[in-house]
mmCIF file of C-alpha atoms in Angstrom:
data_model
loop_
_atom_site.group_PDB
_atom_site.id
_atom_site.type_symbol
_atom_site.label_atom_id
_atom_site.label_comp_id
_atom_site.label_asym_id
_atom_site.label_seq_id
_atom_site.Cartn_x
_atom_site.Cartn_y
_atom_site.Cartn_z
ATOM 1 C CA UNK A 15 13.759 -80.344 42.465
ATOM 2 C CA UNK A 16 11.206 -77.713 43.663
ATOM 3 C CA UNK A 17 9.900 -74.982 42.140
ATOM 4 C CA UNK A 18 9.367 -71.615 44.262
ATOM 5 C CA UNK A 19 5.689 -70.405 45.069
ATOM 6 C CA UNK A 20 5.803 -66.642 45.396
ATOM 7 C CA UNK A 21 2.792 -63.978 45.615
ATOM 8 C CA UNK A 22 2.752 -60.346 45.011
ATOM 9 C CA UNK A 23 0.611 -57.506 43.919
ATOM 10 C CA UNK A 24 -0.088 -54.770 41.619
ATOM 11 C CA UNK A 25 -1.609 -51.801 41.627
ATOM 12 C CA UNK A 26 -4.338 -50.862 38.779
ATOM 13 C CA UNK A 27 -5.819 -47.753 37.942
ATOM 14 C CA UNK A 28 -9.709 -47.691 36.810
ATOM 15 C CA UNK A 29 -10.410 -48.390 33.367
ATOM 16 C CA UNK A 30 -10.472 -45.803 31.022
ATOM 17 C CA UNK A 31 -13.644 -47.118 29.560
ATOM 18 C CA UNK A 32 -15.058 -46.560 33.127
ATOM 19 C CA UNK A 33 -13.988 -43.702 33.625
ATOM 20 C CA UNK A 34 -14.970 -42.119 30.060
ATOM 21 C CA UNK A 35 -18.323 -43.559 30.583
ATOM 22 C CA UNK A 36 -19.313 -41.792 33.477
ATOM 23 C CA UNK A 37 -19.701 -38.020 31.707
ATOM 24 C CA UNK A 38 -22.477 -39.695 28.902
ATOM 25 C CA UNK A 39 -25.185 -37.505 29.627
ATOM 26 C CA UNK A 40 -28.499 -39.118 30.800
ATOM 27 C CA UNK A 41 -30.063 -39.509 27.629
ATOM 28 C CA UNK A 42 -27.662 -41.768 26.878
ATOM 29 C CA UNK A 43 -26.915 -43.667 29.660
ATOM 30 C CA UNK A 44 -30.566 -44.584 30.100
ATOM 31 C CA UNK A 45 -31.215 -45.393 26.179
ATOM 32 C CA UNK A 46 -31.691 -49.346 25.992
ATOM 33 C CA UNK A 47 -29.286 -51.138 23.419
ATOM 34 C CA UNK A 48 -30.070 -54.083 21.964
ATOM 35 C CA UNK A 49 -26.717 -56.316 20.027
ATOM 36 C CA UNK A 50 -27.345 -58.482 17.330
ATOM 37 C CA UNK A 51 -24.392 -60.836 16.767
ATOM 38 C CA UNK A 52 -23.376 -64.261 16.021
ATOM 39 C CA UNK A 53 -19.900 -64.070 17.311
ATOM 40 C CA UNK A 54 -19.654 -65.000 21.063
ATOM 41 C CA UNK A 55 -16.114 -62.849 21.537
ATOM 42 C CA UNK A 56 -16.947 -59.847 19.468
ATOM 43 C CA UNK A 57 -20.436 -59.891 21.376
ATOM 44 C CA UNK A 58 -18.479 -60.115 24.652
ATOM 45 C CA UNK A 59 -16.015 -57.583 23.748
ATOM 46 C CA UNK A 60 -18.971 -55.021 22.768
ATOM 47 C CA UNK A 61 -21.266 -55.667 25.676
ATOM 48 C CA UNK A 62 -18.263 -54.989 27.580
ATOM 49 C CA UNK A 63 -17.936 -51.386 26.354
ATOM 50 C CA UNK A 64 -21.491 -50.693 26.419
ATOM 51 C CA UNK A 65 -22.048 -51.510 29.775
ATOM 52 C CA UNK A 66 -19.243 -48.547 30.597
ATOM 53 C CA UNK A 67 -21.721 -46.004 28.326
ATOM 54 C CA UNK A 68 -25.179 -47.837 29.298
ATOM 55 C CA UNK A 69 -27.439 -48.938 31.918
ATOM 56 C CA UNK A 70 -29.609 -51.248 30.068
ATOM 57 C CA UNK A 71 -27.515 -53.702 27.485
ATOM 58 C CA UNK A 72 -29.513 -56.985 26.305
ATOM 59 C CA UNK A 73 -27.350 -58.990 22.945
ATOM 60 C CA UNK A 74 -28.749 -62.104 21.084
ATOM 61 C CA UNK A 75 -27.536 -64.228 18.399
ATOM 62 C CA UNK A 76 -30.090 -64.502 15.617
ATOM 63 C CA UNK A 77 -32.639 -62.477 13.828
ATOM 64 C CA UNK A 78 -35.397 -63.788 15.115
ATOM 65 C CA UNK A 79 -34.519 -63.786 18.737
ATOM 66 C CA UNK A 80 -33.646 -59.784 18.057
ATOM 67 C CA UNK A 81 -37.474 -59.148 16.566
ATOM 68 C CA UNK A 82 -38.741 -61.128 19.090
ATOM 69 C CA UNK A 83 -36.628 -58.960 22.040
ATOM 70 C CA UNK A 84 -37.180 -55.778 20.260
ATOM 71 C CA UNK A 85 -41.110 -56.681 20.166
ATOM 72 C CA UNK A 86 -41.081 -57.726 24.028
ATOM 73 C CA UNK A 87 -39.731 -54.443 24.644
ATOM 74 C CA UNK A 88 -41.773 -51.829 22.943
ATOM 75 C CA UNK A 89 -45.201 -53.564 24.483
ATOM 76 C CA UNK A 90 -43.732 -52.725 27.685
ATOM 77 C CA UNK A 91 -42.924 -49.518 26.758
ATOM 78 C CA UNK A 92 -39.568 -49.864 26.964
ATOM 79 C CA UNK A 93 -38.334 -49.486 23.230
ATOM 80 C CA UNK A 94 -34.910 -49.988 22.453
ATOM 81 C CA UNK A 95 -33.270 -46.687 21.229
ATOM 82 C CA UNK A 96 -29.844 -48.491 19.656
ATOM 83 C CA UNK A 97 -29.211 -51.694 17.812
ATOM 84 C CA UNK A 98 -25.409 -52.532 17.099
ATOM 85 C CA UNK A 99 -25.016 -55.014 14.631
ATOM 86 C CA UNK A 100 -21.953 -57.283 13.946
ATOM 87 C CA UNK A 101 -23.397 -57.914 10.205
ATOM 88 C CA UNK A 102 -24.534 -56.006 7.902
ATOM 89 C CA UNK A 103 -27.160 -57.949 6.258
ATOM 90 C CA UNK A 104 -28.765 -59.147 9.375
ATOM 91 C CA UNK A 105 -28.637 -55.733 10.319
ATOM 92 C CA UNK A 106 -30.588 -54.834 7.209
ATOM 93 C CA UNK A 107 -32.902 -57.582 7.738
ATOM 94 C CA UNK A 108 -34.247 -56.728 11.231
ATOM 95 C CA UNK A 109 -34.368 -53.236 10.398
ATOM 96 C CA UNK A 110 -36.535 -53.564 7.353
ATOM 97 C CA UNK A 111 -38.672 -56.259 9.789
ATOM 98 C CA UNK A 112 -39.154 -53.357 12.271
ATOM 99 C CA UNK A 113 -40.493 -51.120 9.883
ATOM 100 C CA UNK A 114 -42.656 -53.424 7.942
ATOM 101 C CA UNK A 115 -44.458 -53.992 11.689
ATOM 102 C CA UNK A 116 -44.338 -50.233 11.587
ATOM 103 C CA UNK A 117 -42.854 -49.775 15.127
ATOM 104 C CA UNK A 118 -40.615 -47.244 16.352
ATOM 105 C CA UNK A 119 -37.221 -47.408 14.613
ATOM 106 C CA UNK A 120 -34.113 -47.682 16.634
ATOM 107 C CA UNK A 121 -30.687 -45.872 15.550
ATOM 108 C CA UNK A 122 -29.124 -48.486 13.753
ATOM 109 C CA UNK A 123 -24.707 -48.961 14.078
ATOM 110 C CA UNK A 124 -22.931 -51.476 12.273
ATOM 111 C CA UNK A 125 -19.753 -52.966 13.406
ATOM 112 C CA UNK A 126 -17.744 -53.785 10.542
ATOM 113 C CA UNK A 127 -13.998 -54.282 8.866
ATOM 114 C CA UNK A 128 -12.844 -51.220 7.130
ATOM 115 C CA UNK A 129 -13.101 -53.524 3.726
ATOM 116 C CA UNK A 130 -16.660 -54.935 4.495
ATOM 117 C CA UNK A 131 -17.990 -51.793 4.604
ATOM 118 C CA UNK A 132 -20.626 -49.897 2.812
ATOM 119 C CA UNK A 133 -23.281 -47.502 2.689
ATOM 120 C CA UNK A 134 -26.651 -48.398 3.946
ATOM 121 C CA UNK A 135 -29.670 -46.021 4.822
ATOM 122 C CA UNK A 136 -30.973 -48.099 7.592
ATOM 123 C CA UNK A 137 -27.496 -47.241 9.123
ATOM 124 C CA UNK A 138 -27.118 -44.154 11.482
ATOM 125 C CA UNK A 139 -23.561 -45.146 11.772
ATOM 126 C CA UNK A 140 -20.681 -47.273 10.610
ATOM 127 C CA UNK A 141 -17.924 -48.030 13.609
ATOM 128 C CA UNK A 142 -14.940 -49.752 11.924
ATOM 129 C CA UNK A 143 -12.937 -52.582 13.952
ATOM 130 C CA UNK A 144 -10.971 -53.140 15.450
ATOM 131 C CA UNK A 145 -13.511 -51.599 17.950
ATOM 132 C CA UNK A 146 -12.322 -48.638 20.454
ATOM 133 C CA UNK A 147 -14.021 -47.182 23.232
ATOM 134 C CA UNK A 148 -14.075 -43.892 22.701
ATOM 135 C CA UNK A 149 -15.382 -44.307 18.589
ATOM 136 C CA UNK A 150 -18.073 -46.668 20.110
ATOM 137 C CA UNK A 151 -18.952 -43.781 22.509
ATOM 138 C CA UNK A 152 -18.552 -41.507 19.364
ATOM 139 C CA UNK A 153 -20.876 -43.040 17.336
ATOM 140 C CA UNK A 154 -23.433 -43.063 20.161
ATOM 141 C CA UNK A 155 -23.445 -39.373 20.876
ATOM 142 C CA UNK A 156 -23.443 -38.915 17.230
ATOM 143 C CA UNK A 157 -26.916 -40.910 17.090
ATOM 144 C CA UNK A 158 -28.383 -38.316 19.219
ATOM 145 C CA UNK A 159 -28.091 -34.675 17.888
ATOM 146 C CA UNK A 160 -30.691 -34.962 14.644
ATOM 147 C CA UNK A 161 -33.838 -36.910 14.818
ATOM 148 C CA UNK A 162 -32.808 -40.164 12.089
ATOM 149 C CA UNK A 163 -35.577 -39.394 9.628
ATOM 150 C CA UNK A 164 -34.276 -40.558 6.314
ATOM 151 C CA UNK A 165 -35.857 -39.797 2.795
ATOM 152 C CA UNK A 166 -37.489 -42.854 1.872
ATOM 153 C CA UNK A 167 -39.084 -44.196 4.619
ATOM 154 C CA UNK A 168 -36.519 -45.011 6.542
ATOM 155 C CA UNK A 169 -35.913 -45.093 10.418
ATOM 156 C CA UNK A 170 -37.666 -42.123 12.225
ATOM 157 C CA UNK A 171 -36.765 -40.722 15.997
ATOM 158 C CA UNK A 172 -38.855 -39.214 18.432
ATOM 159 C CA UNK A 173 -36.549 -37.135 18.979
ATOM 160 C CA UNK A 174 -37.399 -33.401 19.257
ATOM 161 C CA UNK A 175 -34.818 -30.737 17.554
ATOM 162 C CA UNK A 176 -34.480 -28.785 20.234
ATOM 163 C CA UNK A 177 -33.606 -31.564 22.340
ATOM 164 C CA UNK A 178 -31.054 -32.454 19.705
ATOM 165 C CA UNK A 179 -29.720 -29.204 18.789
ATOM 166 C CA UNK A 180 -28.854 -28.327 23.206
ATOM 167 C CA UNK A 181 -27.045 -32.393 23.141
ATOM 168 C CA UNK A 182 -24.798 -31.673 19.858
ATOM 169 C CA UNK A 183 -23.990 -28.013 21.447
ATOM 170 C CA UNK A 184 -23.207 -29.378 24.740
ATOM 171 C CA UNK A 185 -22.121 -32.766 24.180
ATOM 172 C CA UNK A 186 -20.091 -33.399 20.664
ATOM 173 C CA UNK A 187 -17.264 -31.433 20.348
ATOM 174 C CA UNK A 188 -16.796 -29.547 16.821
ATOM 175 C CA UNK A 189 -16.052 -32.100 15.215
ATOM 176 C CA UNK A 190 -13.715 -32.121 12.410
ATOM 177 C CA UNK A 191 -13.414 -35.618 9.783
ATOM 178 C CA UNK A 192 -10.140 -36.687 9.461
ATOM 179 C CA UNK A 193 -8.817 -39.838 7.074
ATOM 180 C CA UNK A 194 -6.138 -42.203 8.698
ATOM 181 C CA UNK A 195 -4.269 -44.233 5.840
ATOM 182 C CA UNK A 196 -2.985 -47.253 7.378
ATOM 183 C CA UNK A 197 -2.824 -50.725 6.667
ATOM 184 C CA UNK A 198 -2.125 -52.335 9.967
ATOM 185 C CA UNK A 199 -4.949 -53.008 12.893
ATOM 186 C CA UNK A 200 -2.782 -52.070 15.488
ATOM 187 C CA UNK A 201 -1.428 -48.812 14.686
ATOM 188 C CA UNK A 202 -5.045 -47.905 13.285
ATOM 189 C CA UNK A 203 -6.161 -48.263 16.391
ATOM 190 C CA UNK A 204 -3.839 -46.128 18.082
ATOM 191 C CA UNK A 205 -3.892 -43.277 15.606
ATOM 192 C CA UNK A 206 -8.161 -43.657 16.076
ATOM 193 C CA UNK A 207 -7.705 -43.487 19.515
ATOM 194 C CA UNK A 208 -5.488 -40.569 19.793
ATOM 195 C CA UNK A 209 -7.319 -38.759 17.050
ATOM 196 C CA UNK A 210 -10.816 -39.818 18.614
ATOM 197 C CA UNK A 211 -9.236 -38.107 22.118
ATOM 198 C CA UNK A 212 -8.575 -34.870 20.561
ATOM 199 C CA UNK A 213 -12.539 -34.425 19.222
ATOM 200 C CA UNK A 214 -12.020 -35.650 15.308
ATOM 201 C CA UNK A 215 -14.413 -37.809 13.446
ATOM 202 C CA UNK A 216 -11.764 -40.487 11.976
ATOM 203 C CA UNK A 217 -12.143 -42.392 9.007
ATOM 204 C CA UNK A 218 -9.587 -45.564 7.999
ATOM 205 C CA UNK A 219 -8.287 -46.236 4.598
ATOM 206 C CA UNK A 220 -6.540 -49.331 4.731
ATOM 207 C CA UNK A 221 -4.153 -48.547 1.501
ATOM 208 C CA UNK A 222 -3.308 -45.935 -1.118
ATOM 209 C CA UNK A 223 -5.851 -46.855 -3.500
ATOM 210 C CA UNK A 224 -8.941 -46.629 -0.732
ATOM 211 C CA UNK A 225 -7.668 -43.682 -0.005
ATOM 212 C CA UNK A 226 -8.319 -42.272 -3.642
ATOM 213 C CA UNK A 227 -11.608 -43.919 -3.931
ATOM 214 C CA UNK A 228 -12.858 -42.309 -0.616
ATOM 215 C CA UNK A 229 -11.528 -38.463 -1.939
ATOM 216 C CA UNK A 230 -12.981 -39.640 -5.381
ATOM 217 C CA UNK A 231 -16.254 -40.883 -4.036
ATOM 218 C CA UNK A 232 -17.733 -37.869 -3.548
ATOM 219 C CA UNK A 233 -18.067 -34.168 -5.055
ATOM 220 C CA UNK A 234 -16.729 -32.897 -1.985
ATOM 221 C CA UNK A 235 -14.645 -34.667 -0.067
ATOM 222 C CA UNK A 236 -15.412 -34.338 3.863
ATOM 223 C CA UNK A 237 -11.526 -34.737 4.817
ATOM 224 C CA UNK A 238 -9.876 -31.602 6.582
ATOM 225 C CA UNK A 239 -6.223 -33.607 7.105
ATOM 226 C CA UNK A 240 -5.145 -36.775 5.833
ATOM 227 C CA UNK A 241 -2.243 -39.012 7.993
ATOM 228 C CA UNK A 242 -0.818 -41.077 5.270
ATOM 229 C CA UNK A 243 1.264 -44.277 6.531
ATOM 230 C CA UNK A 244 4.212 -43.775 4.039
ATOM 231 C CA UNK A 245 4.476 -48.075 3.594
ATOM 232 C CA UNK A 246 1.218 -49.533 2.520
ATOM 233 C CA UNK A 247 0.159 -52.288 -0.403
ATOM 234 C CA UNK A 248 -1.633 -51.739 -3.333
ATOM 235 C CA UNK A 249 -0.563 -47.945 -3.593
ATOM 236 C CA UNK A 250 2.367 -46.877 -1.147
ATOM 237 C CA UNK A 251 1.883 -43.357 0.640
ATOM 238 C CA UNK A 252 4.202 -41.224 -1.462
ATOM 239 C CA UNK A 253 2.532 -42.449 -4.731
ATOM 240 C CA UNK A 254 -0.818 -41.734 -3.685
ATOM 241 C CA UNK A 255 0.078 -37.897 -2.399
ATOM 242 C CA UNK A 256 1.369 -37.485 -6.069
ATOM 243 C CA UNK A 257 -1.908 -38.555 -7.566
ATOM 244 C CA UNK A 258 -4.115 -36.561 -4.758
ATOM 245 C CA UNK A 259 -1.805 -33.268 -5.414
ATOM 246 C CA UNK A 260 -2.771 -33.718 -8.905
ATOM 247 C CA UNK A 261 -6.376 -33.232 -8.244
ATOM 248 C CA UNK A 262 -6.905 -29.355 -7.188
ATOM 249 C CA UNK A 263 -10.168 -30.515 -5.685
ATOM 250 C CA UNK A 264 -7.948 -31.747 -2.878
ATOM 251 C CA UNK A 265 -5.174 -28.764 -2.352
ATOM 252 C CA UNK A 266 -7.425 -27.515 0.524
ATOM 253 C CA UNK A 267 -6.214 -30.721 2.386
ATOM 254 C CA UNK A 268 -3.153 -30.810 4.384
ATOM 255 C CA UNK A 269 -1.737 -34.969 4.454
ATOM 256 C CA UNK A 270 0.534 -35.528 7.177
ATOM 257 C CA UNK A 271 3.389 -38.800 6.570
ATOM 258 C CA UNK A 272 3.430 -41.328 9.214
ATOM 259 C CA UNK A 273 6.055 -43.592 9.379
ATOM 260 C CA UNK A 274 8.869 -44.819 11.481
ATOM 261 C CA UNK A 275 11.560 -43.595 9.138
ATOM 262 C CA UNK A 276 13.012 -40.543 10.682
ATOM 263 C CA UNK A 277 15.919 -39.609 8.526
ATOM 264 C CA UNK A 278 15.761 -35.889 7.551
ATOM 265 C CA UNK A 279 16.164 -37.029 3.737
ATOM 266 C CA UNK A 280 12.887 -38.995 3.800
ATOM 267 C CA UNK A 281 11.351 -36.052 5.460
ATOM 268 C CA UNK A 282 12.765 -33.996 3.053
ATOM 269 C CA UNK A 283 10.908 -36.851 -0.003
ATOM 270 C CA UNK A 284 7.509 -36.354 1.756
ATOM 271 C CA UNK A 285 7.242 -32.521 1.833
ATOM 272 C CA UNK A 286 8.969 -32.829 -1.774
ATOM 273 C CA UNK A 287 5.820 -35.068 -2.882
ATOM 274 C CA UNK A 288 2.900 -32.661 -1.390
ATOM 275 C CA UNK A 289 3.141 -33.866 2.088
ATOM 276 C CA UNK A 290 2.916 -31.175 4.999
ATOM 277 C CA UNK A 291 3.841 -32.315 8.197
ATOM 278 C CA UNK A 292 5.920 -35.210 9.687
ATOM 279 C CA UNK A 293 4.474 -37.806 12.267
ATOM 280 C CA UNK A 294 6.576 -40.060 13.533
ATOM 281 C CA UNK A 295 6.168 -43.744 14.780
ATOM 282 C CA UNK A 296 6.151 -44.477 17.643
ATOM 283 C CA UNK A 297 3.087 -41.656 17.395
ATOM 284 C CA UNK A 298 3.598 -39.441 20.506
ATOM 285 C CA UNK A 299 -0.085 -37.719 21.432
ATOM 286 C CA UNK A 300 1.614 -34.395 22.305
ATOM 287 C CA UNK A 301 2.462 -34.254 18.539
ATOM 288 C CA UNK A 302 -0.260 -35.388 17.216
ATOM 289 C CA UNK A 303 -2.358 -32.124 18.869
ATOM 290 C CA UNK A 304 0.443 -30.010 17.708
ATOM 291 C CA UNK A 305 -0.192 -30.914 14.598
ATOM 292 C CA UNK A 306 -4.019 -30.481 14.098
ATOM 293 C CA UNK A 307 -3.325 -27.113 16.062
ATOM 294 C CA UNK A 308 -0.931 -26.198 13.237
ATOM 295 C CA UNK A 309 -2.798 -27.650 10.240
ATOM 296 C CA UNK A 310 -6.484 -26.855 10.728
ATOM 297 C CA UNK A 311 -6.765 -23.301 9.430
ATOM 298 C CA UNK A 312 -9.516 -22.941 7.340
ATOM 299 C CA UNK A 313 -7.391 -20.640 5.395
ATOM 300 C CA UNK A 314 -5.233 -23.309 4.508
ATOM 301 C CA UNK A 315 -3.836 -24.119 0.391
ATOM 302 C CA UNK A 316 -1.207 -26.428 -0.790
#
């Protein structure tokens, strides 16, 4: 027989990317970006997210096509202000090339797994994948306030701070870090994205134990909450609240339990343990504001 041909349509609304890209101040949206990346999707997939945040977007695949792009560009007096950067040590490379020529230094972002990660001074930023609009946009606006001088002879801006201190008043929200324990991609994402939506600076732990060697890294930690996925490997989320509640460095912190078990007993386990607050899975966004509206008091001790 014959199989039926049928047509139809369906509505769609403008991309959120779109329309979250259209309140970037000028500054931004006129700042050249330059991509450095050898993977041909995750290249795609960022160009496509710049494009929403700014006008002028060129990516390559090597080192030496980036030098030789970022070179074009500053003798026509069109220097690139951002370079994203799928890996970190060809990130390192071309920024250490750029200042050995002793040209202007862009603000440098790597794009990296949470695991991959780690501290670099040629980096003005670190945006963890799985890559979301609005911490790409984040990061960008975050580039802006301070002019990138680091101690060492590292990247500088030209960037006065008066310009910067008017863009961070008028454009960045006050901010407030927040650490997301969770050990699968999608539901990081979400949780970024909702968090990301209410103003907070969101960092990812990806189990128990990175979330102890984060707190642990430095003197004082940077973390005003803490959503803990209760079911994670390595160190589960219950354990780990144990441990942090034994350190009073960290009683100033509120940690919130995510999970998708919703009996009142296990609620009852987490606010036994040192948790706060409740968060459940599916994560509703209502909820999640009511909860940094509840939580965030400066005045706060567990």
């Amino acid at each position: 027989g014959k199989g039926s041909c049928f047509s139809f349509a369906l509505p769609h609304c403008q991309s959120a990317a779109s329309q979250r890209g259209c309140d970037m101040p000028d500054a931004l949206r006129h700042a050249p970006c330059l991509v450095l990346g050898p993977d041909r999707l995750g290249r795609t997939i960022l160009l496509n997210n710049l494009r929403a945040l700014c006008q002028q977007v060129v990516a390559v695949e090597q080192e030496a096509q980036a030098l030789a792009e970022y070179q074009r560009a500053l003798q026509q007096q069109q220097p690139y202000r951002f370079l994203l950067v799928g890996e970190m040590q060809s990130g390192v490379n071309l920024c250490q090339a750029i200042e050995q020529q002793g040209w202007l230094a862009p603000h440098a972002i790597l794009l990296s797994h949470v695991e991959q990660a780690n501290e670099h001074p040629c980096f003005s930023q670190i945006v963890y994948k799985p890559l979301i609009f609005s911490r790409l946009r984040q990061s960008l606006l975050l580039c802006m306030p301070g002019p990138n001088n680091h101690e060492n002879g590292g990247p500088r801006s030209d960037r006065s701070e008066d310009t910067a201190t008017s863009l961070a008043e008028a454009l960045v929200p006050a901010s407030v870090h927040v650490l997301v324990a969770e050990d699968n991609d999608i539901n990081q994402e979400i949780a970024v994205e909702l968090l990301a939506e209410q103003g907070m600076l969101v960092d990812i732990a990806i189990d128990g134990q990175h979330v102890l060697n984060k707190l642990r890294a430095v003197q004082a930690p940077p973390y005003r909450i803490i959503f803990m996925d209760l079911e994670m490997p390595v160190l589960d989320g219950l354990s780990t609240t144990r441990l942090i509640r034994q350190d009073a460095r960290f009683n100033h912190i509120p940690i919130i339990a995510m999970t998708a078990h919703v009996l009142a007993d296990m609620q009852q386990q987490c606010l036994a343990d040192g948790m706060q607050d409740y968060l459940a899975k599916p994560i509703n966004p209502q909820r999640v504001a009511e909860i940094l509206q509840r939580w965030l008091r400066a005045d706060w001790q567990a």
